[in-house]
Short mmCIF file of C-alpha atoms in Angstrom, two decimals:
data_model
loop_
_atom_site.label_atom_id
_atom_site.label_comp_id
_atom_site.label_asym_id
_atom_site.label_seq_id
_atom_site.Cartn_x
_atom_site.Cartn_y
_atom_site.Cartn_z
CA MET A 1 84.65 -60.15 70.85
CA SER A 2 88.30 -59.73 69.81
CA VAL A 3 89.69 -56.59 68.27
CA LYS A 4 90.25 -58.54 65.06
CA ALA A 5 86.60 -59.61 64.93
CA VAL A 6 85.40 -56.07 65.54
CA GLN A 7 87.70 -54.78 62.82
CA GLY A 8 86.38 -57.45 60.42
CA ALA A 9 82.80 -56.50 61.11
CA THR A 10 83.63 -52.84 60.60
CA ASP A 11 85.32 -53.64 57.29
CA GLN A 12 82.25 -55.60 56.12
CA GLN A 13 79.98 -52.71 57.00
CA GLN A 14 82.23 -50.35 55.05
CA VAL A 15 82.19 -52.65 52.02
CA PHE A 16 78.40 -52.91 52.25
CA ARG A 17 78.03 -49.14 52.52
CA GLU A 18 80.28 -48.59 49.50
CA LEU A 19 78.29 -51.13 47.49
CA VAL A 20 75.05 -49.40 48.37
CA GLU A 21 76.44 -45.96 47.54
CA SER A 22 77.79 -47.12 44.17
CA SER A 23 74.52 -48.79 43.13
CA GLN A 24 72.76 -47.35 40.09
CA ASP A 25 69.41 -48.05 41.77
CA ALA A 26 67.93 -45.71 44.35
CA ILE A 27 68.22 -47.39 47.77
CA LEU A 28 66.62 -46.01 50.89
CA ILE A 29 65.63 -47.23 54.32
CA LYS A 30 62.54 -46.04 56.16
CA THR A 31 60.77 -46.85 59.38
CA LEU A 32 57.44 -48.64 59.44
CA ASP A 33 55.72 -45.28 59.85
CA GLY A 34 57.46 -43.96 56.72
CA ARG A 35 60.36 -41.87 58.08
CA ILE A 36 63.47 -41.98 55.87
CA THR A 37 66.65 -43.08 57.70
CA PHE A 38 69.00 -43.83 54.79
CA TRP A 39 69.38 -42.33 51.30
CA ASN A 40 72.08 -43.31 48.78
CA ALA A 41 73.62 -41.30 45.94
CA ALA A 42 71.40 -42.90 43.29
CA ALA A 43 68.33 -41.77 45.27
CA HIS A 44 69.78 -38.25 45.16
CA ARG A 45 70.16 -38.49 41.37
CA LEU A 46 66.70 -39.98 40.87
CA TYR A 47 64.60 -37.77 43.12
CA GLY A 48 66.72 -34.62 43.32
CA TYR A 49 66.92 -34.53 47.13
CA ALA A 50 70.35 -34.61 48.81
CA PRO A 51 70.69 -37.01 51.79
CA ARG A 52 70.53 -34.12 54.27
CA GLU A 53 67.24 -32.98 52.65
CA ALA A 54 65.65 -36.42 52.67
CA ILE A 55 66.76 -38.14 55.86
CA GLY A 56 64.28 -37.58 58.65
CA ARG A 57 61.45 -36.61 56.36
CA HIS A 58 58.38 -38.71 55.59
CA ILE A 59 58.27 -40.84 52.45
CA GLY A 60 55.05 -39.02 51.55
CA MET A 61 57.14 -36.28 49.91
CA LEU A 62 57.73 -38.75 47.03
CA ILE A 63 54.15 -40.03 46.75
CA PRO A 64 51.83 -38.45 44.14
CA ASP A 65 48.36 -37.32 45.11
CA GLY A 66 45.98 -40.24 45.12
CA LEU A 67 48.60 -42.87 45.96
CA GLN A 68 48.97 -42.22 49.71
CA ASP A 69 46.67 -45.14 50.54
CA GLU A 70 48.75 -47.38 48.28
CA GLU A 71 51.93 -46.49 50.20
CA ALA A 72 50.22 -47.09 53.55
CA ASP A 73 49.10 -50.52 52.35
CA LEU A 74 52.67 -51.39 51.28
CA LEU A 75 54.03 -50.45 54.72
CA GLN A 76 51.39 -52.60 56.40
CA ARG A 77 52.30 -55.57 54.25
CA ILE A 78 55.99 -55.13 55.09
CA GLY A 79 55.08 -54.91 58.77
CA ARG A 80 53.54 -58.37 58.46
CA GLY A 81 56.85 -59.69 57.13
CA GLU A 82 55.92 -59.76 53.45
CA ARG A 83 58.50 -59.15 50.70
CA ILE A 84 57.27 -57.15 47.72
CA GLU A 85 59.16 -57.44 44.44
CA HIS A 86 58.95 -55.36 41.26
CA TYR A 87 55.93 -53.32 42.23
CA GLU A 88 55.27 -50.72 39.52
CA THR A 89 53.98 -47.36 40.67
CA ARG A 90 54.75 -43.62 40.41
CA ARG A 91 56.91 -41.21 42.38
CA ILE A 92 57.42 -37.41 42.44
CA THR A 93 60.82 -35.69 42.17
CA SER A 94 61.93 -32.52 43.94
CA ASP A 95 61.06 -30.44 40.87
CA GLY A 96 57.58 -31.96 40.54
CA ARG A 97 58.22 -34.43 37.72
CA SER A 98 56.30 -37.71 37.79
CA LEU A 99 58.34 -40.90 37.37
CA ASP A 100 57.25 -44.43 36.57
CA VAL A 101 59.24 -46.68 38.91
CA ASP A 102 59.77 -50.33 39.76
CA VAL A 103 60.06 -50.82 43.55
CA THR A 104 61.25 -53.83 45.54
CA LEU A 105 60.71 -53.71 49.32
CA TRP A 106 61.62 -56.09 52.11
CA PRO A 107 61.53 -55.93 55.90
CA ILE A 108 64.61 -55.26 58.07
CA HIS A 109 64.63 -57.73 60.95
CA THR A 110 66.06 -57.09 64.44
CA GLY A 111 68.07 -59.63 66.37
CA ASP A 112 65.00 -60.83 68.24
CA GLY A 113 63.04 -61.41 65.03
CA GLY A 114 61.09 -58.18 65.02
CA ILE A 115 60.80 -55.75 62.11
CA SER A 116 62.41 -52.37 62.54
CA GLY A 117 62.10 -50.88 59.12
CA VAL A 118 61.86 -51.22 55.36
CA CYS A 119 64.60 -51.35 52.74
CA SER A 120 63.55 -50.13 49.31
CA ILE A 121 65.27 -50.43 45.92
CA THR A 122 63.77 -48.25 43.22
CA ARG A 123 64.49 -48.22 39.48
CA ASP A 124 63.29 -45.57 37.02
CA ILE A 125 61.23 -47.25 34.26
CA THR A 126 59.82 -44.08 32.72
CA GLU A 127 61.68 -44.56 29.44
CA ARG A 128 60.76 -48.23 29.35
CA ARG A 129 57.12 -47.34 29.90
CA ARG A 130 57.31 -44.75 27.14
CA ALA A 131 58.91 -47.27 24.79
CA ASP A 132 56.28 -49.86 25.73
CA ALA A 133 53.53 -47.34 25.05
CA GLU A 134 55.02 -46.42 21.67
CA LEU A 135 55.36 -50.10 20.79
CA ALA A 136 51.78 -50.75 21.85
CA GLU A 137 50.62 -47.81 19.75
CA LEU A 138 52.58 -49.13 16.78
CA HIS A 139 51.03 -52.56 17.21
CA ALA A 140 47.60 -50.94 17.49
CA GLN A 141 48.20 -48.99 14.29
CA GLN A 142 49.35 -52.12 12.49
CA ARG A 143 46.32 -53.98 13.78
CA HIS A 144 44.07 -51.14 12.63
CA VAL A 145 45.63 -51.12 9.15
CA ALA A 146 45.50 -54.90 8.90
CA LEU A 147 41.89 -54.98 10.07
CA ALA A 148 40.99 -52.22 7.61
CA LEU A 149 42.61 -54.22 4.80
CA HIS A 150 40.51 -57.20 5.78
CA LEU A 151 37.26 -55.30 6.15
CA MET A 152 37.74 -53.79 2.70
CA GLY A 153 37.06 -57.28 1.38
CA ILE A 154 33.63 -57.49 2.98
CA SER A 155 31.66 -56.13 0.06
CA GLN A 156 28.12 -54.90 0.00
CA GLN A 157 25.46 -57.52 -0.50
CA VAL A 158 25.02 -58.67 -4.09
CA PRO A 159 21.40 -58.18 -5.18
CA GLY A 160 19.44 -61.42 -5.12
CA VAL A 161 21.89 -63.07 -2.74
CA LEU A 162 21.75 -63.34 1.05
CA ALA A 163 25.08 -63.44 2.87
CA ALA A 164 26.35 -63.22 6.43
CA SER A 165 30.04 -62.93 7.26
CA ARG A 166 32.03 -63.03 10.46
CA TYR A 167 35.67 -62.13 11.02
CA LEU A 168 37.39 -62.47 14.40
CA PRO A 169 41.08 -61.49 14.56
CA SER A 170 43.26 -63.67 16.74
CA THR A 171 43.41 -62.74 20.41
CA GLN A 172 47.04 -63.85 20.59
CA GLY A 173 50.29 -62.62 19.08
CA GLN A 174 49.96 -59.88 16.49
CA GLY A 175 46.23 -60.38 16.10
CA VAL A 176 44.92 -59.66 12.62
CA GLY A 177 46.23 -62.06 10.00
CA GLY A 178 45.79 -63.06 6.39
CA ASP A 179 42.20 -64.30 6.21
CA TRP A 180 40.03 -62.77 3.52
CA LEU A 181 36.62 -63.16 1.95
CA ASP A 182 34.90 -61.55 -0.98
CA VAL A 183 31.50 -61.73 -2.66
CA ILE A 184 31.55 -60.42 -6.23
CA ASP A 185 28.72 -59.52 -8.59
CA LEU A 186 30.00 -61.09 -11.83
CA GLY A 187 27.05 -59.86 -13.84
CA ALA A 188 24.46 -61.86 -15.76
CA GLY A 189 23.07 -63.19 -12.48
CA ARG A 190 26.30 -64.93 -11.48
CA VAL A 191 28.13 -64.52 -8.17
CA GLY A 192 31.79 -65.10 -7.34
CA VAL A 193 32.71 -66.15 -3.81
CA PHE A 194 36.21 -66.19 -2.31
CA VAL A 195 37.58 -67.28 1.04
CA GLY A 196 41.33 -67.50 1.62
CA ASP A 197 44.00 -67.66 4.28
CA VAL A 198 47.55 -66.32 4.06
CA MET A 199 49.94 -68.06 6.44
CA GLY A 200 51.07 -65.90 9.35
CA ARG A 201 49.68 -62.92 11.23
CA GLY A 202 50.30 -59.24 11.53
CA LEU A 203 50.64 -56.47 8.99
CA ASP A 204 52.82 -58.47 6.58
CA ALA A 205 50.21 -61.21 6.21
CA ALA A 206 47.43 -58.62 5.91
CA VAL A 207 49.25 -56.74 3.15
CA VAL A 208 49.78 -59.95 1.16
CA MET A 209 46.13 -60.78 1.75
CA GLY A 210 45.10 -57.41 0.35
CA GLN A 211 47.21 -57.94 -2.77
CA LEU A 212 45.79 -61.40 -3.36
CA ARG A 213 42.22 -60.28 -2.77
CA SER A 214 42.57 -57.44 -5.27
CA ALA A 215 44.18 -59.71 -7.86
CA ALA A 216 41.54 -62.40 -7.34
CA ARG A 217 38.68 -59.91 -7.68
CA ALA A 218 40.14 -58.47 -10.89
CA LEU A 219 40.61 -61.93 -12.39
CA ALA A 220 37.08 -62.95 -11.46
CA LEU A 221 35.60 -59.81 -13.01
CA ALA A 222 37.68 -60.47 -16.14
CA GLY A 223 35.72 -63.70 -16.57
CA LEU A 224 38.48 -66.26 -16.05
CA PRO A 225 37.22 -69.78 -15.31
CA PRO A 226 37.95 -70.84 -11.72
CA CYS A 227 40.82 -73.19 -12.59
CA GLU A 228 42.48 -70.57 -14.81
CA LEU A 229 41.96 -67.93 -12.15
CA MET A 230 43.67 -70.13 -9.57
CA LYS A 231 46.54 -70.81 -11.96
CA VAL A 232 47.18 -67.08 -12.43
CA LEU A 233 46.88 -66.46 -8.68
CA ASN A 234 49.49 -69.16 -8.11
CA VAL A 235 51.90 -67.37 -10.47
CA PHE A 236 51.15 -64.11 -8.68
CA THR A 237 51.87 -65.73 -5.30
CA HIS A 238 55.26 -66.96 -6.53
CA GLY A 239 56.28 -63.30 -6.78
CA LEU A 240 55.61 -62.77 -3.08
CA PRO A 241 58.25 -63.62 -0.45
CA GLU A 242 57.84 -67.12 1.02
CA GLN A 243 54.07 -67.12 1.06
CA PHE A 244 51.82 -70.11 1.66
CA VAL A 245 48.17 -69.48 0.83
CA THR A 246 45.04 -71.61 0.78
CA CYS A 247 41.83 -70.41 -0.84
CA VAL A 248 38.66 -71.59 -2.52
CA TYR A 249 36.75 -69.85 -5.31
CA LEU A 250 33.15 -70.54 -6.26
CA GLU A 251 31.29 -69.20 -9.27
CA ALA A 252 27.58 -69.62 -8.66
CA ASP A 253 24.97 -69.36 -11.40
CA PRO A 254 21.57 -69.68 -9.68
CA ALA A 255 19.68 -69.29 -12.96
CA ARG A 256 21.39 -72.36 -14.41
CA GLY A 257 21.29 -74.12 -11.06
CA GLU A 258 25.02 -74.81 -10.92
CA VAL A 259 28.17 -73.79 -9.09
CA THR A 260 31.73 -74.14 -10.38
CA ALA A 261 34.37 -74.55 -7.68
CA CYS A 262 38.15 -74.68 -7.46
CA SER A 263 40.22 -75.15 -4.29
CA ALA A 264 43.88 -74.45 -3.57
CA GLY A 265 44.47 -76.58 -0.50
CA HIS A 266 41.51 -75.13 1.37
CA LEU A 267 39.05 -76.75 3.74
CA PRO A 268 35.89 -78.26 2.21
CA VAL A 269 32.89 -76.10 1.37
CA LEU A 270 29.67 -77.19 3.06
CA ALA A 271 26.39 -77.08 1.16
CA VAL A 272 23.08 -76.80 3.01
CA GLY A 273 20.16 -78.03 0.93
CA PRO A 274 16.60 -76.64 1.00
CA ASP A 275 15.71 -79.52 3.35
CA ALA A 276 18.56 -78.49 5.75
CA THR A 277 20.70 -81.52 4.88
CA VAL A 278 24.41 -80.67 4.92
CA GLU A 279 27.12 -82.20 2.76
CA ARG A 280 30.69 -81.44 1.77
CA LEU A 281 31.04 -80.33 -1.83
CA PRO A 282 33.21 -82.86 -3.73
CA VAL A 283 35.79 -80.31 -4.87
CA PRO A 284 39.37 -81.50 -5.61
CA THR A 285 41.51 -79.95 -2.87
CA GLY A 286 44.50 -79.00 -5.03
CA VAL A 287 47.75 -77.62 -3.69
CA PRO A 288 48.08 -74.28 -1.87
CA LEU A 289 49.05 -71.20 -3.83
CA GLY A 290 52.80 -70.74 -3.93
CA VAL A 291 53.53 -74.47 -4.06
CA GLY A 292 52.97 -75.02 -7.78
CA GLY A 293 53.76 -78.05 -9.89
CA VAL A 294 50.19 -79.43 -9.95
CA PRO A 295 47.44 -78.17 -12.29
CA TYR A 296 44.29 -76.87 -10.66
CA GLN A 297 40.94 -78.46 -11.45
CA HIS A 298 37.46 -77.09 -11.15
CA VAL A 299 34.23 -79.01 -10.97
CA ARG A 300 30.72 -78.01 -11.98
CA LEU A 301 28.13 -79.09 -9.43
CA PRO A 302 24.35 -78.71 -9.15
CA LEU A 303 23.04 -75.84 -7.05
CA ARG A 304 19.47 -76.40 -5.95
CA PRO A 305 17.21 -73.37 -5.47
CA GLY A 306 17.18 -72.33 -1.83
CA SER A 307 20.60 -73.84 -1.12
CA ALA A 308 23.21 -72.18 1.08
CA LEU A 309 26.98 -72.53 1.13
CA ALA A 310 29.35 -72.24 4.08
CA LEU A 311 32.97 -71.19 3.55
CA TYR A 312 35.44 -70.68 6.39
CA THR A 313 39.10 -70.69 7.39
CA ASP A 314 41.01 -73.08 9.62
CA GLY A 315 40.68 -70.88 12.70
CA LEU A 316 37.05 -71.97 12.99
CA VAL A 317 37.64 -75.74 13.05
CA GLU A 318 41.30 -76.43 13.81
CA THR A 319 42.34 -76.45 17.46
CA ALA A 320 45.18 -78.15 19.29
CA SER A 321 42.81 -80.19 21.45
CA SER A 322 40.24 -81.41 18.91
CA ASP A 323 40.07 -83.63 15.83
CA LEU A 324 39.54 -81.80 12.52
CA ASP A 325 36.96 -84.25 11.17
CA ALA A 326 35.06 -84.05 14.45
CA GLN A 327 35.00 -80.24 14.22
CA LEU A 328 33.83 -80.38 10.59
CA ASP A 329 31.03 -82.74 11.63
CA LEU A 330 30.12 -80.35 14.45
CA LEU A 331 30.02 -77.46 11.98
CA ALA A 332 27.75 -79.46 9.66
CA ASP A 333 25.43 -80.42 12.54
CA THR A 334 25.27 -76.81 13.72
CA LEU A 335 24.36 -75.54 10.25
CA GLY A 336 21.74 -78.25 9.89
CA THR A 337 20.18 -77.24 13.20
CA ALA A 338 20.16 -73.54 12.30
CA PHE A 339 18.48 -74.06 8.93
CA THR A 340 16.05 -76.67 10.31
CA LEU A 341 14.92 -74.05 12.83
CA GLY A 342 14.48 -71.54 10.01
CA GLU A 343 17.07 -69.11 11.36
CA ASP A 344 18.17 -66.32 9.06
CA MET A 345 21.76 -66.08 7.85
CA GLU A 346 22.90 -63.74 10.62
CA ALA A 347 21.43 -65.91 13.37
CA ALA A 348 22.94 -69.02 11.77
CA ALA A 349 26.39 -67.39 11.69
CA ASP A 350 26.09 -66.43 15.37
CA ARG A 351 25.06 -69.99 16.26
CA VAL A 352 28.12 -71.39 14.48
CA LEU A 353 30.50 -69.13 16.40
CA ARG A 354 28.86 -69.87 19.74
CA THR A 355 29.05 -73.61 19.15
CA LEU A 356 32.51 -73.97 17.65
CA LEU A 357 34.18 -71.18 19.65
CA PRO A 358 32.64 -71.37 23.13
CA ASP A 359 35.68 -69.59 24.59
CA SER A 360 36.00 -66.88 21.99
CA ALA A 361 38.47 -64.88 24.08
CA THR A 362 41.30 -67.37 23.60
CA TYR A 363 41.23 -68.47 19.96
CA ALA A 364 44.75 -68.65 18.59
CA ASP A 365 44.07 -67.97 14.91
CA ASP A 366 41.96 -65.68 12.76
CA VAL A 367 38.41 -66.90 12.28
CA THR A 368 36.52 -66.20 9.05
CA LEU A 369 33.06 -67.50 8.21
CA LEU A 370 30.87 -66.76 5.20
CA LEU A 371 27.34 -68.07 4.75
CA ILE A 372 25.69 -67.35 1.41
CA SER A 373 22.33 -68.44 0.02
CA PHE A 374 20.54 -68.05 -3.29
CA PRO A 375 16.93 -67.35 -4.33
CA THR A 376 14.37 -70.03 -3.58
CA THR A 377 12.55 -69.39 -6.87
CA PRO A 378 14.40 -70.10 -10.15
CA LEU A 379 14.75 -67.14 -12.50
CA ASP A 380 12.73 -67.17 -15.73
CA THR A 381 15.08 -68.26 -18.50
CA ALA A 382 14.80 -69.22 -22.14
CA GLU A 383 17.34 -70.19 -24.77
CA VAL A 384 17.53 -71.16 -28.40
CA THR A 385 20.28 -72.76 -30.51
CA LEU A 386 21.16 -70.95 -33.73
CA SER A 387 23.37 -71.78 -36.67
CA VAL A 388 26.23 -69.55 -37.81
CA GLU A 389 24.41 -67.82 -40.67
CA PRO A 390 23.06 -64.31 -41.21
CA ALA A 391 19.43 -65.41 -40.89
CA SER A 392 20.09 -66.38 -37.26
CA VAL A 393 20.20 -62.70 -36.30
CA ALA A 394 16.56 -62.23 -37.30
CA THR A 395 15.60 -65.54 -35.66
CA GLY A 396 17.25 -64.45 -32.44
CA ARG A 397 15.52 -61.07 -32.50
CA HIS A 398 12.13 -62.73 -32.99
CA PHE A 399 12.83 -65.12 -30.09
CA LEU A 400 13.84 -62.24 -27.81
CA ARG A 401 10.87 -60.04 -28.74
CA HIS A 402 8.42 -62.87 -28.05
CA HIS A 403 9.75 -63.52 -24.55
CA LEU A 404 9.98 -59.84 -23.65
CA ARG A 405 6.27 -59.56 -24.37
CA SER A 406 5.43 -62.68 -22.37
CA TRP A 407 7.51 -61.37 -19.43
CA SER A 408 5.85 -57.90 -19.60
CA LEU A 409 9.19 -56.32 -20.49
CA ALA A 410 8.21 -54.89 -23.87
CA SER A 411 9.47 -51.46 -22.77
CA LEU A 412 13.02 -52.84 -22.99
CA ALA A 413 12.53 -54.22 -26.49
CA ASP A 414 14.16 -51.44 -28.54
CA THR A 415 17.43 -51.41 -26.59
CA ALA A 416 17.51 -55.16 -25.96
CA LEU A 417 16.88 -56.01 -29.64
CA LEU A 418 19.53 -53.56 -30.83
CA LEU A 419 22.21 -54.90 -28.48
CA ALA A 420 21.28 -58.55 -29.04
CA SER A 421 21.58 -57.93 -32.78
CA GLU A 422 25.09 -56.60 -32.29
CA LEU A 423 26.16 -59.66 -30.28
CA LEU A 424 24.58 -62.10 -32.72
CA THR A 425 26.08 -60.28 -35.70
CA ASN A 426 29.57 -60.45 -34.16
CA ALA A 427 29.12 -64.16 -33.50
CA VAL A 428 27.87 -64.87 -37.03
CA CYS A 429 30.75 -62.93 -38.58
CA HIS A 430 33.64 -64.03 -36.37
CA ALA A 431 32.80 -67.15 -34.36
CA GLN A 432 32.26 -70.84 -34.85
CA GLY A 433 28.90 -72.40 -34.16
CA PRO A 434 26.50 -73.46 -33.12
CA LEU A 435 25.37 -70.34 -31.26
CA THR A 436 23.19 -70.22 -28.17
CA LEU A 437 21.03 -67.21 -27.36
CA ARG A 438 19.97 -67.31 -23.72
CA ILE A 439 17.79 -64.73 -22.00
CA TRP A 440 16.65 -64.42 -18.41
CA HIS A 441 15.13 -61.89 -16.08
CA SER A 442 14.93 -61.24 -12.37
CA ALA A 443 13.28 -58.65 -10.18
CA ARG A 444 16.26 -56.42 -10.88
CA GLU A 445 17.31 -56.84 -14.50
CA LEU A 446 17.07 -58.49 -17.91
CA GLY A 447 20.03 -60.53 -19.12
CA VAL A 448 20.97 -61.56 -22.65
CA GLU A 449 23.81 -63.97 -23.48
CA VAL A 450 25.27 -65.22 -26.75
CA SER A 451 27.55 -68.26 -26.55
CA ASP A 452 29.69 -69.71 -29.33
CA HIS A 453 32.49 -72.22 -29.89
CA SER A 454 35.34 -69.73 -30.43
CA VAL A 455 37.86 -68.87 -27.73
CA PRO A 456 38.98 -65.33 -28.76
CA ARG A 457 36.97 -62.69 -26.95
CA PRO A 458 35.60 -59.56 -28.64
CA ARG A 459 37.25 -56.25 -27.82
CA ALA A 460 35.67 -52.84 -28.07
CA ARG A 461 37.52 -50.28 -30.18
CA ILE A 462 36.99 -46.69 -31.23
CA ALA A 463 35.98 -46.64 -34.89
CA GLU A 464 36.99 -43.88 -37.27
CA ALA A 465 34.23 -41.50 -38.30
CA SER A 466 34.33 -42.82 -41.88
CA GLU A 467 34.03 -46.50 -40.91
CA GLU A 468 30.68 -48.24 -41.24
CA ASN A 469 31.58 -51.11 -38.87
CA GLY A 470 33.35 -51.47 -35.53
CA ARG A 471 30.84 -49.73 -33.29
CA GLY A 472 28.83 -52.71 -32.07
CA LEU A 473 30.55 -53.22 -28.74
CA MET A 474 30.70 -49.47 -28.19
CA LEU A 475 26.91 -49.48 -28.44
CA VAL A 476 26.76 -52.29 -25.92
CA GLU A 477 29.14 -50.39 -23.63
CA ALA A 478 27.06 -47.23 -23.92
CA LEU A 479 23.55 -48.64 -23.62
CA ALA A 480 23.84 -51.70 -21.39
CA ASP A 481 23.79 -51.46 -17.62
CA ALA A 482 26.64 -53.99 -17.59
CA TRP A 483 28.28 -56.31 -20.09
CA GLY A 484 31.17 -58.73 -20.24
CA THR A 485 32.60 -61.97 -21.52
CA ARG A 486 33.55 -65.25 -19.91
CA ALA A 487 35.18 -68.44 -21.05
CA THR A 488 33.16 -71.64 -21.32
CA ALA A 489 34.17 -75.27 -21.73
CA VAL A 490 33.84 -75.00 -25.52
CA GLY A 491 34.33 -71.31 -26.26
CA LYS A 492 32.98 -68.11 -24.75
CA THR A 493 29.86 -66.23 -23.72
CA VAL A 494 29.22 -62.53 -24.31
CA TRP A 495 26.46 -61.01 -22.19
CA PHE A 496 24.75 -57.77 -21.26
CA THR A 497 22.11 -56.70 -18.75
CA LEU A 498 19.50 -53.96 -18.75
CA PRO A 499 17.83 -52.60 -15.61
CA ARG A 500 14.23 -53.65 -15.19
CA PRO A 501 11.90 -50.65 -15.55
CA ARG A 502 10.81 -49.10 -12.26
CA THR A 503 7.14 -49.01 -11.42
CA ASP A 504 5.37 -45.75 -10.61
CA THR A 505 5.48 -46.62 -6.90
CA GLU A 506 9.11 -47.74 -6.86
CA PRO A 507 11.46 -45.01 -5.58
CA SER A 508 14.28 -43.80 -7.76
CA PRO A 509 17.71 -44.97 -6.59
CA GLY A 510 18.76 -41.31 -6.36
CA TYR A 511 21.80 -41.71 -8.59
CA PRO A 512 22.37 -42.32 -12.31
CA ARG A 513 22.69 -45.92 -13.44
CA ARG A 514 25.97 -47.10 -14.89
CA SER A 515 24.55 -47.10 -18.41
CA GLU A 516 23.39 -43.47 -18.00
CA LEU A 517 26.86 -42.38 -16.90
CA ARG A 518 28.48 -44.23 -19.78
CA ARG A 519 26.11 -42.69 -22.31
CA THR A 520 27.02 -39.22 -21.04
CA VAL A 521 30.74 -39.95 -21.38
CA GLN A 522 30.27 -41.49 -24.84
CA GLU A 523 28.32 -38.46 -26.08
CA VAL A 524 31.05 -36.09 -24.90
CA LEU A 525 34.12 -38.05 -26.02
CA LEU A 526 33.04 -40.00 -29.12
CA PRO A 527 31.61 -38.95 -32.48
CA ALA A 528 27.99 -39.95 -32.73
CA PRO A 529 27.57 -42.43 -35.60
CA PRO A 530 24.21 -42.65 -37.35
CA VAL A 531 22.50 -45.37 -35.38
CA GLY A 532 19.03 -46.67 -36.09
CA THR A 533 17.03 -49.58 -34.86
CA LEU A 534 17.57 -52.52 -37.21
CA PRO A 535 14.49 -53.99 -38.90
CA ALA A 536 13.41 -57.41 -37.72
CA ASP A 537 14.81 -59.23 -40.75
CA ALA A 538 18.13 -57.36 -40.94
CA SER A 539 21.33 -59.40 -40.53
CA PRO A 540 24.37 -57.22 -41.31
CA CYS A 541 27.93 -58.55 -41.08
#
């Protein structure tokens, strides 16, 4: 070899050495039995050992307790000629600190093809690991908050109604999204049912979902008809940033055997009949909330005793590899099978998830399912049409007293007659007729409703001590277990309920009823007007 060639090789070695020494990554060379033979400046900075302290020593000085076998395995793999890239492990510094590191190792070959040692490049990833852990914790907190927001919507069971719900957050991306469901006791034996889906996932979608659910529940409890409720929700959604929401709202009245439904771009509701036949409810789809420009419509449909309804979000039936109609048919078949076999609501919900989501670990969207069924036996009801005249108050009282006796509820007569008189008197004085007095009872309560043809709703007010009128609704508020108003197609309905008397063997609920709490508050805060039970033929205005 010429002098020039030798000089060139020497220069290349010098350049290589300078590159290695200037590297920001720790570079070392060790023998196959773990003895360190080279140690650059970055290794000094990372581990705290100067080259003279490290060279000649065993690599075990950098290995934490419990990882010695791991290091031995790595050396064996290198000895077989394997290259190992970006292996994440831990190392120990000279002062005892533990570092998370990323290590790349490759064999050093001799001229005859043998392996003489191992070259190792190590990068400190402790800060990256810490940042990753903090980010993971933040995501976990967001997921927890979002999931809590969703679970807040899963209300307690409404008496007289059987329901089973399932919610599965997405296993991909940010997980929990904007699905929600709600089952609401609307009073007077009616039940409100919501299922909705806010576009997107993560905390933002969950927060919007929580706002919409709260608004929807308040509007439902205020007695808005489904189409009006959806109209107000649409206006509410316009105030939210770039939101796209689908939902469906049902107002079920098992005593009347009907359900009123309104949809804002949501998937069809499935109805399971008492004979386990399944059909899609013919509800106009409407446009999603936030789109606007198209009025919402609701439809009133028959609800047979013993029927069940299935509401769900797109995560249950929409997948990239399947046809939507085929999945809806599969859902209907699965529900039919479950109810044919006589499965309860919980078992039916589990069957649906097993069938439609066989690989539940990889679903890409939130999945929400709500199954709800209604009593198999119709409630006892009775109603009478009355004219708008003072004598109708006495007629209504006589009608109510007769049915209370026939239903063995005479113990409720005094309170029920007093409150019914107040509602009928208000209707005679302020509303347009004809009037309808409707009464019903269940195992839980007695309900009384007065419907008229006037839109304005009555409002309770605090009467002055000297006034003879103006206390009717305050009496209803104080003595009824619950009361409210709702719009009808021709006017409004005002209703109240009274708790059915407990039998001697029936345990006390252990807490005061709502009417008892209200009476206590009324007695403390309001002057007590002289109130007496009206005679049967009285009809004051």
